[in-house]
Short mmCIF file of C-alpha atoms and ligand atoms in Angstrom, two decimals:
data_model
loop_
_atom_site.label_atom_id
_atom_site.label_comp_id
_atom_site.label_asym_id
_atom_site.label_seq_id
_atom_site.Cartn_x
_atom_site.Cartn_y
_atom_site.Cartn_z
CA UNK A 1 83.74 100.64 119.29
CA UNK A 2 81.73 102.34 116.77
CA UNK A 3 83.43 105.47 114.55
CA UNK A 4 81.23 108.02 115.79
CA UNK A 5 82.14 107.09 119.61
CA UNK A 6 85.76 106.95 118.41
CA UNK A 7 85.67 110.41 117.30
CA UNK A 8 83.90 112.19 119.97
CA UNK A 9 86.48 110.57 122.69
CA UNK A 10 89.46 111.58 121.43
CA UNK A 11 91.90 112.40 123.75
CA UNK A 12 89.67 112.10 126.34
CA UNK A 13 91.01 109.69 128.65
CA UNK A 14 94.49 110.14 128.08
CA UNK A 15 95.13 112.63 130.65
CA UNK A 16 95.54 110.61 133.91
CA UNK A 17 97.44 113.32 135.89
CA UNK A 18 94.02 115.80 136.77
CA UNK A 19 91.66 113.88 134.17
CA UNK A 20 91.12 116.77 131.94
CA UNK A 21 88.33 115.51 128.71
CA UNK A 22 90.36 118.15 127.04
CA UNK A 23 93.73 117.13 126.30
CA UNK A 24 96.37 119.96 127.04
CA UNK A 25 98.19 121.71 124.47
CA UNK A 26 101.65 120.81 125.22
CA UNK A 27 104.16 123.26 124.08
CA UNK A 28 107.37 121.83 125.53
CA UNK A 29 110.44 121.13 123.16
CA UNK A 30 112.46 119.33 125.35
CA UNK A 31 111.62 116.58 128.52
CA UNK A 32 113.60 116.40 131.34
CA UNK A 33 115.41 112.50 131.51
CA UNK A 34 115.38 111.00 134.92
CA UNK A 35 118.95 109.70 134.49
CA UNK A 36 121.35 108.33 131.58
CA UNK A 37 119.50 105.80 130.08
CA UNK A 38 115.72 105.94 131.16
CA UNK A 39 113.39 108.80 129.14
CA UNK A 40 109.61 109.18 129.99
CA UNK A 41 109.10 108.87 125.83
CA UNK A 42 109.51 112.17 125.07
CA UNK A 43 112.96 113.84 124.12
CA UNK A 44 112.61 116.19 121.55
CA UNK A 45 109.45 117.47 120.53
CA UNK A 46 110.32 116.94 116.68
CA UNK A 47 110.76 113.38 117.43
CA UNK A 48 107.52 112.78 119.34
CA UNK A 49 105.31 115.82 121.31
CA UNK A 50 102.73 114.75 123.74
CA UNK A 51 99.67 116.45 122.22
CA UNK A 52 100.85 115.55 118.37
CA UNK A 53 101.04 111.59 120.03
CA UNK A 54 97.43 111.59 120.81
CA UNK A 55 96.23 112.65 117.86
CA UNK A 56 98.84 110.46 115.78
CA UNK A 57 97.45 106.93 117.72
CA UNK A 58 93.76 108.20 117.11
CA UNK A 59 94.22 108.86 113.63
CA UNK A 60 95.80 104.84 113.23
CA UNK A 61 93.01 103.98 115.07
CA UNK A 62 90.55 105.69 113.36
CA UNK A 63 92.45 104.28 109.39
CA UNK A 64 93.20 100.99 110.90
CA UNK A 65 96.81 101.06 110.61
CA UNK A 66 99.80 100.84 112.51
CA UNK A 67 101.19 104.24 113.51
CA UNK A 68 100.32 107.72 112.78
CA UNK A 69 102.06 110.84 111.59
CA UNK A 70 101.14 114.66 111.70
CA UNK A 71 102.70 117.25 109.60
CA UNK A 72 102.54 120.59 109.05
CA UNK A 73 100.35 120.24 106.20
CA UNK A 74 99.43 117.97 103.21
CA UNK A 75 101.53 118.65 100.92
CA UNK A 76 104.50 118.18 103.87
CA UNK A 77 102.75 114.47 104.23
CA UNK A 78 102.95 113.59 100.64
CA UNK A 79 106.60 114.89 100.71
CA UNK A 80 107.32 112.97 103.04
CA UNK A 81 106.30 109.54 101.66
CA UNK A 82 107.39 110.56 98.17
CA UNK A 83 111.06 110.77 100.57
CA UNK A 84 110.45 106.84 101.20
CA UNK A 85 111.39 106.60 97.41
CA UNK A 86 114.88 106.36 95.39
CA UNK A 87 116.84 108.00 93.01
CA UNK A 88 115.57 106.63 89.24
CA UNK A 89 111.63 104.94 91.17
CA UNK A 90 108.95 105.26 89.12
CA UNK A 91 105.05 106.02 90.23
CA UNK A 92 101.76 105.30 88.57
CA UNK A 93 98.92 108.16 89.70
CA UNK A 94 95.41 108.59 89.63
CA UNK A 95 94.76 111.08 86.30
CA UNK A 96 92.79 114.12 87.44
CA UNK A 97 95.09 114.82 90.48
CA UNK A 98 95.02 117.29 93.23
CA UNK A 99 97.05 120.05 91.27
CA UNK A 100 99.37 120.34 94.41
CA UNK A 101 100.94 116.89 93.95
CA UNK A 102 101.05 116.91 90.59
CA UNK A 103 102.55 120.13 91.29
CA UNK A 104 104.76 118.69 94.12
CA UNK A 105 105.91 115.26 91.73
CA UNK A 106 106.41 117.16 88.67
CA UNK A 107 108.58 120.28 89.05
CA UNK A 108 110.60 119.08 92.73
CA UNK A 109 110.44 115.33 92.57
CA UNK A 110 111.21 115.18 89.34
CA UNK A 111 114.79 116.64 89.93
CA UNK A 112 115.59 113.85 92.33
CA UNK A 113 114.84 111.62 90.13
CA UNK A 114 111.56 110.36 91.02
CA UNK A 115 109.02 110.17 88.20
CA UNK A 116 105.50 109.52 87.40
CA UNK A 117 102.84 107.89 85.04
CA UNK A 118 99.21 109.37 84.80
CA UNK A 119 96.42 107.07 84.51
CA UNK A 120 92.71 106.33 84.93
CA UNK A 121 94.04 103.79 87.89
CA UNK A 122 90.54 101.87 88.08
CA UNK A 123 91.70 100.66 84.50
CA UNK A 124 94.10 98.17 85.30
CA UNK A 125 95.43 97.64 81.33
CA UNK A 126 96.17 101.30 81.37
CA UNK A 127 98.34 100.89 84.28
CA UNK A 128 100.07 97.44 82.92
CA UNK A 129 100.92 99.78 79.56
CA UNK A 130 102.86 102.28 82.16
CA UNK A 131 104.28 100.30 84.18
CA UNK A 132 107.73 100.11 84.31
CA UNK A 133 110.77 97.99 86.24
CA UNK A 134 111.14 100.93 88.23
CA UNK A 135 107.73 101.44 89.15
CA UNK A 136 107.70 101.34 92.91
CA UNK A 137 104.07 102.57 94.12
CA UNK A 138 100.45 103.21 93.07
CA UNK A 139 99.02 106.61 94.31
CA UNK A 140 95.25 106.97 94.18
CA UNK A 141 92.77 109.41 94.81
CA UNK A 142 89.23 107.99 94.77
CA UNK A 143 87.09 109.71 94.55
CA UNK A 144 89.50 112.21 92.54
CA UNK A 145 88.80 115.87 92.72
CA UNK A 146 86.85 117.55 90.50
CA UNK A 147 85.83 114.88 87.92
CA UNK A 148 84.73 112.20 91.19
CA UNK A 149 86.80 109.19 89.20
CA UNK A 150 86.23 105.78 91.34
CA UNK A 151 89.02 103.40 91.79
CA UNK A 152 88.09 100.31 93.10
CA UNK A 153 90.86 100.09 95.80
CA UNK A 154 90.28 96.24 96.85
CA UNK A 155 90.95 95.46 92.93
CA UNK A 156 93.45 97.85 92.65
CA UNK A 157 95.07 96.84 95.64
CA UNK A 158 95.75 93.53 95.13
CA UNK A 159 96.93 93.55 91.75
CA UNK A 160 99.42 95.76 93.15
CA UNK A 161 100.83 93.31 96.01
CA UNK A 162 100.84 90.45 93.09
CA UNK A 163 103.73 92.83 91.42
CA UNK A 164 105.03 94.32 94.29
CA UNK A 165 103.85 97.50 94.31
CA UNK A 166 103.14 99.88 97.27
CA UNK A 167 99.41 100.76 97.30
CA UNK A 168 98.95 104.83 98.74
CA UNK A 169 96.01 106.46 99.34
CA UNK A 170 95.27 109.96 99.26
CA UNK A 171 91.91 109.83 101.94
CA UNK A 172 91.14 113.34 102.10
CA UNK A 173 87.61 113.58 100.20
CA UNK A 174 85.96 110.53 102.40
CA UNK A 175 88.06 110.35 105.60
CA UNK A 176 88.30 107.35 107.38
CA UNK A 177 84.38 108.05 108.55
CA UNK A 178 83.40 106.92 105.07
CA UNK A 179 86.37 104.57 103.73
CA UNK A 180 89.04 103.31 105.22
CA UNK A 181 91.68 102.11 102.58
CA UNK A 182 94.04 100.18 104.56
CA UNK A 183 90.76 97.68 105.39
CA UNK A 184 90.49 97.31 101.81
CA UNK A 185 94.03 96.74 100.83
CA UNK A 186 96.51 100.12 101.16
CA UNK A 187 99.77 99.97 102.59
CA UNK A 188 100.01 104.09 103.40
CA UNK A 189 96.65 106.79 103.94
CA UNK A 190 97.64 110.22 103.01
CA UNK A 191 95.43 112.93 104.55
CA UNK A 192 95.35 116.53 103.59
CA UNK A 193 93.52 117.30 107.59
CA UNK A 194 93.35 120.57 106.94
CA UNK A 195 89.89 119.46 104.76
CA UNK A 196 87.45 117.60 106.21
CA UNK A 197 89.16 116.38 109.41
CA UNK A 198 89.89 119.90 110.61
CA UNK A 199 86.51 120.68 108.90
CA UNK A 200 86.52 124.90 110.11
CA UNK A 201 88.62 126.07 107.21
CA UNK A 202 91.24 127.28 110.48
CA UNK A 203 93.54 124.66 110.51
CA UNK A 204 96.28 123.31 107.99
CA UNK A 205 97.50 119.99 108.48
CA UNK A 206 98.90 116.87 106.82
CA UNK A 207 98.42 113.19 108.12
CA UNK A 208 99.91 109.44 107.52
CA UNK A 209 99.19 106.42 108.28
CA UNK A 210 101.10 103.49 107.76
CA UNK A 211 100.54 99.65 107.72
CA UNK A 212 103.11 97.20 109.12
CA UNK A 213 106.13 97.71 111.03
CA UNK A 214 108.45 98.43 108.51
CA UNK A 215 106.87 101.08 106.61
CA UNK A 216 105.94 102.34 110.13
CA UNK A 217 109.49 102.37 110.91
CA UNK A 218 110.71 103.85 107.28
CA UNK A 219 108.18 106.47 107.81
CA UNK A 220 108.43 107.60 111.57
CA UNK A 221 112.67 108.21 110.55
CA UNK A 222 111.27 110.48 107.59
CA UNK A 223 108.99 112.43 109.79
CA UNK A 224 111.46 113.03 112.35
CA UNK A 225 114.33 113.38 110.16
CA UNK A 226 112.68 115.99 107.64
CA UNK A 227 111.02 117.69 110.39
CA UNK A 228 107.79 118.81 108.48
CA UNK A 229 105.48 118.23 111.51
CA UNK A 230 102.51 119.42 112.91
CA UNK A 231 102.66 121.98 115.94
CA UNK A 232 100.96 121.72 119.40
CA UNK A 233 98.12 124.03 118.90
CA UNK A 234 97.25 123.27 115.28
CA UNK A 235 97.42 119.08 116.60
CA UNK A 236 94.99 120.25 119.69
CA UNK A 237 92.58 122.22 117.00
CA UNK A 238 92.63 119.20 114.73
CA UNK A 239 91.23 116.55 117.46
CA UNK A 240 89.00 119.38 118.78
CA UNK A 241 87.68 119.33 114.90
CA UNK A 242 87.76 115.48 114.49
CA UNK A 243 85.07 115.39 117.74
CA UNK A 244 82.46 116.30 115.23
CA UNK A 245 83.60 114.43 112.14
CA UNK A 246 80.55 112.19 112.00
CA UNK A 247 77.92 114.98 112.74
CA UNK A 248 79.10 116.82 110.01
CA UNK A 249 80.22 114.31 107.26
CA UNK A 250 76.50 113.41 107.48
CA UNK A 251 75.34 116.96 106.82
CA UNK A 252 77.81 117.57 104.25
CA UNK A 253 76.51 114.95 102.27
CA UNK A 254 72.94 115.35 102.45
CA UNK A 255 73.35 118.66 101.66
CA UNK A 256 75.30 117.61 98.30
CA UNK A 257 73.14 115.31 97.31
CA UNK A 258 69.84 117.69 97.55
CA UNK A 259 71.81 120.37 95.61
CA UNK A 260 73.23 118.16 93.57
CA UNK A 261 69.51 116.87 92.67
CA UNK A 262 68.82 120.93 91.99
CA UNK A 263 71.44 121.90 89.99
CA UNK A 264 71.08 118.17 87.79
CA UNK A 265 67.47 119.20 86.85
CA UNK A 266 68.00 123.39 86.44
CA UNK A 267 68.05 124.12 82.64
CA UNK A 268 71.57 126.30 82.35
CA UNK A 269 73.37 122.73 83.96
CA UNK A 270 75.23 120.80 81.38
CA UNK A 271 76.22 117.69 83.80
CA UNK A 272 76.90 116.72 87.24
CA UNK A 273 79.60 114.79 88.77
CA UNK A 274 78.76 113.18 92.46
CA UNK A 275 79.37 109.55 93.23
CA UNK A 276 76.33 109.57 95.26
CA UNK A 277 73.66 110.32 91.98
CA UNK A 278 73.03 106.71 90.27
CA UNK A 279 74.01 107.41 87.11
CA UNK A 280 77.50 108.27 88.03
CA UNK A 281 79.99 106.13 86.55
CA UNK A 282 81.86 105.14 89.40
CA UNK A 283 78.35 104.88 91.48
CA UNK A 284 78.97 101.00 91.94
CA UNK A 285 82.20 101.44 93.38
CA UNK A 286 81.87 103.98 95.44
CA UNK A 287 78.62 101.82 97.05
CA UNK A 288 80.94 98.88 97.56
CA UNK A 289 83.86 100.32 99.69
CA UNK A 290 82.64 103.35 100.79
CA UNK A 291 79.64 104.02 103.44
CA UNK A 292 78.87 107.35 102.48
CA UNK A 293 79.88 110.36 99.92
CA UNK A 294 81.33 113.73 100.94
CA UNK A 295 79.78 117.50 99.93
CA UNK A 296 82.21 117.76 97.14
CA UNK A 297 80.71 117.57 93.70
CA UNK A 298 81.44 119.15 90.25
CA UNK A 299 78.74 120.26 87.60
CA UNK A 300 79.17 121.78 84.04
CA UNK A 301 77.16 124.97 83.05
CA UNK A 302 75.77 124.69 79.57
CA UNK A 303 78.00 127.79 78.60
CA UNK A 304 81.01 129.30 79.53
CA UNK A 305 80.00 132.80 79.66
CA UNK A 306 77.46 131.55 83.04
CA UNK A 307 80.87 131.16 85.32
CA UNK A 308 81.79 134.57 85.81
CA UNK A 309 78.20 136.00 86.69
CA UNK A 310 77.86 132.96 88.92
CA UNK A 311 81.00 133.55 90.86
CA UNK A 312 80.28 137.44 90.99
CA UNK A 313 77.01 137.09 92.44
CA UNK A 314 76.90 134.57 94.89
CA UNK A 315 76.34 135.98 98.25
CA UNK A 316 76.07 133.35 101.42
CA UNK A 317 78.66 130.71 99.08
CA UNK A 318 82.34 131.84 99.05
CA UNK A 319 84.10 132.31 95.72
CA UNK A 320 87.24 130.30 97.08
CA UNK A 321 89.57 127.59 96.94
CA UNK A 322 89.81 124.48 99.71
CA UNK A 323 86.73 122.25 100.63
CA UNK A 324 85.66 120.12 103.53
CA UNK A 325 85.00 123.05 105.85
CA UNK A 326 81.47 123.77 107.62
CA UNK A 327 81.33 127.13 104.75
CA UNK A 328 80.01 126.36 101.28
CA UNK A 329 82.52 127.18 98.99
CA UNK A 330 82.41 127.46 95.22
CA UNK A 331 85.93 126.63 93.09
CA UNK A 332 86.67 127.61 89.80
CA UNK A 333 89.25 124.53 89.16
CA UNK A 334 90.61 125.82 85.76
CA UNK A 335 92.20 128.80 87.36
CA UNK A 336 92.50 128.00 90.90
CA UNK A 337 92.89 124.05 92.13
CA UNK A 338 94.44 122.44 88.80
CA UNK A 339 96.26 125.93 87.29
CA UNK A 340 99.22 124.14 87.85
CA UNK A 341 97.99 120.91 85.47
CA UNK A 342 99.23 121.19 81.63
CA UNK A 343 96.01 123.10 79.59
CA UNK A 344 96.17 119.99 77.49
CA UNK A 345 96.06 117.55 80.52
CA UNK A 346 93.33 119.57 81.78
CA UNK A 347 91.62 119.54 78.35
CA UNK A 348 91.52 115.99 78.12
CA UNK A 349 89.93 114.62 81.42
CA UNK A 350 87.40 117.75 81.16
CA UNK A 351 88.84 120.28 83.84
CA UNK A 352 87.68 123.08 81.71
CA UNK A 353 86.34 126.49 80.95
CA UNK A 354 82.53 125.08 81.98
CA UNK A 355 83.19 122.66 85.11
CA UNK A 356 82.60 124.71 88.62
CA UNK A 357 83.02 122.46 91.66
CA UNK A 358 81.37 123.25 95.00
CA UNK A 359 82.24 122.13 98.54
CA UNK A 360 79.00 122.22 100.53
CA UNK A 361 79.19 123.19 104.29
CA UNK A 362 76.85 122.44 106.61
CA UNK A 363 74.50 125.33 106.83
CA UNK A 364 70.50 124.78 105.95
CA UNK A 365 69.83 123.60 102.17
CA UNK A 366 67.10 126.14 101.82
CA UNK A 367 69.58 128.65 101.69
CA UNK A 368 72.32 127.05 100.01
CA UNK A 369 69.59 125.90 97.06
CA UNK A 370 68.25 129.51 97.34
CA UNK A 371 71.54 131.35 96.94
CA UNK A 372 72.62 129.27 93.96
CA UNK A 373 69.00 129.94 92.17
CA UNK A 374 69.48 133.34 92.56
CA UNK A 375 72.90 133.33 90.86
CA UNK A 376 71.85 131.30 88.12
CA UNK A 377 68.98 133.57 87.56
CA UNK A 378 71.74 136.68 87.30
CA UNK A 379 73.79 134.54 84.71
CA UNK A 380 70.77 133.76 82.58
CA UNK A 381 69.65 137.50 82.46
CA UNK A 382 72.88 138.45 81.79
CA UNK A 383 73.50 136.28 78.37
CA UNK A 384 70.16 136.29 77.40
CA UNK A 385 70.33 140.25 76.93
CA UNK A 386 73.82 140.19 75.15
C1 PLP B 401 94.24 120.03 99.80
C2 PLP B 401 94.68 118.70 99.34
C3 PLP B 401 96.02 118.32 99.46
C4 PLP B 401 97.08 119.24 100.02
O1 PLP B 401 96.91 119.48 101.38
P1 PLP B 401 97.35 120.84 102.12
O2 PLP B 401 96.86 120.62 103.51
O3 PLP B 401 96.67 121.97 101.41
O4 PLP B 401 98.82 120.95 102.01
C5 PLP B 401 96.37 117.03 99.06
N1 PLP B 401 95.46 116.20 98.54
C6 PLP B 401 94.16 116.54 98.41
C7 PLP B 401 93.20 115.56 97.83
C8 PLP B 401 93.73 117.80 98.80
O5 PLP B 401 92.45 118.15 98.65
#
């Protein structure tokens, strides 16, 4: 069956009991036993929950892996596959991180012992210079977030089962409507859901996937055992936003790519950074293993003094932080995303005082082209007559 269909069935036939195409919201902690020994599959709802279940298996379905986990949000996912690690292990990450793992690695990791190398992945002598006889795992984020780096993740993956490495993949930009990792190598998918799978900026959530049955097994006795998982209610929203994933992964980018067209040919823009332009540098890559590009793209103003008039007076785009919701926003990733990222870090890979990075909903791309125009039009104004 096709993605699209997939999606829009979730749940839908797994309710055999009144045949409800909605499935319940199951709140129950604890399930009855018929007698010592037998169990319907459900015990404690920590352990496995009857509405988290369905939208575990569609989620393995949907990433072509093994089993599926839900946790209460991203940063509870990564946690929990950074627990899969010892006590002196070593990582090599994609440079130009989300800020919440680097976060997450570098000041709690770190104290148990669990460190990490920073590298333009894609390059593979960079990561042969890091790599150490610790080193248990590659994490990758491709595209990355804000500077769109590619990794080639067939490459990349199989150089890492040659030395033994674990191959993870942080899927939130793309989702598994646009590129499904474990197809092209990956051993673990790490979602942040509360992105573009919950796509309504109304639901936080984490997902895993794993692939074979002992990392399944490793993984499900982490979930369970830390207990970071995802609730009833926020696992029913998150399916009921999954329906649509296709619909609006489709918008999302066709809306990026006509803005990002505006913005690359408006005067006060420096440079723009979206897989899905041809002269991006990762624009090959991205056109081998992916089928599509998401609404997230960066761009540079030719001066720094354009960010705060542009943030100030747009009026239909939000001034936040997040992306992959159905609501344009506009990010500031210096001070809000990648604060937590070393000014020096941040320096180098060019997360700086010019780079703005957008997350384009869904809404008409008259108005989204129109708003921005009008906000670079304030900015302009405003330095010209300093
Ligand atoms: C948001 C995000 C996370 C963290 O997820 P939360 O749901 O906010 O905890 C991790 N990775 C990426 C790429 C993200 O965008």
């Amino acid at each position: 069956m096709k993605l699209e269909t997939v999606l829009a069935q979730i749940g839908s036939m797994e309710e055999k009991q009144t045949g409800a195409v909605s499935y319940p919201v199951y709140y129950a902690t604890a399930f009855r036993h018929p007698e010592l020994g037998k169990s319907t599959g459900f015990d404690y709802s920590r352990t496995k929950s009857p509405t988290r279940a369905v939208l575990e298996d569609a989620i393995a379905k949907l990433e072509c892996g093994d089993a599926g986990f839900a946790c209460s949000s991203g940063m509870a996912a990564l946690q929990i596959v950074f627990s899969a690690f010892s006590q002196g292990d070593h990582l090599i990450v994609s440079l130009d991180l989300y800020g919440g793992t680097y976060r997450l690695l570098e000041q709690v990791m770190s104290r148990f012992g669990l460190t990490a190398s920073y590298v333009d992945i894609n390059n593979l002598d960079e990561v042969e210079r890091v790599r150490q006889a610790s080193t248990k795992a590659l994490l990758i984020e491709t595209p990355t977030n804000p500077l769109m780096m590619m990794t080639d993740l067939e490459k990349v993956s199989s150089y890492a089962k040659e030395k033994g490495l674990l191959t993870i993949v942080d899927n939130t930009l793309l989702t598994p409507f646009y590129q499904r990792p474990i197809e092209l190598g990956a051993d673990i998918v790490v979602h942040s859901a509360t992105k573009y799978l919950g796509g309504h900026n109304d639901v936080l959530a984490g997902l895993i996937v794993t692939k074979g049955k002992q990392l399944s097994e490793q993984i499900a006795f982490l979930h369970n055992s830390i207990g970071a998982v995802l609730g009833p209610q926020d696992s029913w929203l998150l399916m009921r936003g999954m329906k649509t994933l296709a619909l609006r992964m489709e918008r999302h980018q066709a809306n990026a790519l006509a803005l990002a067209e505006y913005l690359g040919s408006h005067e006060a823009i420096e440079k723009i950074y979206y897989p899905g332009l041809p002269d991006h540098q990762g624009y090959d890559i991205q056109q081998k293993q992916a089928s599509g590009n998401s609404g997230i793209f960066s761009f540079r103003v030719k001066d720094e003094r354009y960010v705060a008039p542009i943030l100030r007076s747009i009026q239909l785009i939000a001034f936040a932080e997040s992306l992959g919701g159905v609501e344009s926003l506009l990010t500031y990733p210096r001070v809000q995303t990648h604060a937590d990222i070393p000014y020096e870090v941040r320096q180098q890979i060019g997360v700086d005082e010019k780079l703005l990075r957008i997350s384009v909903g869904i809404e008409h791309i008259d108005d989204l082209i129109a708003d921005l125009e009008q906000a670079l039009a304030v900015a302009q104004a405003e330095i010209e007559s300093l």
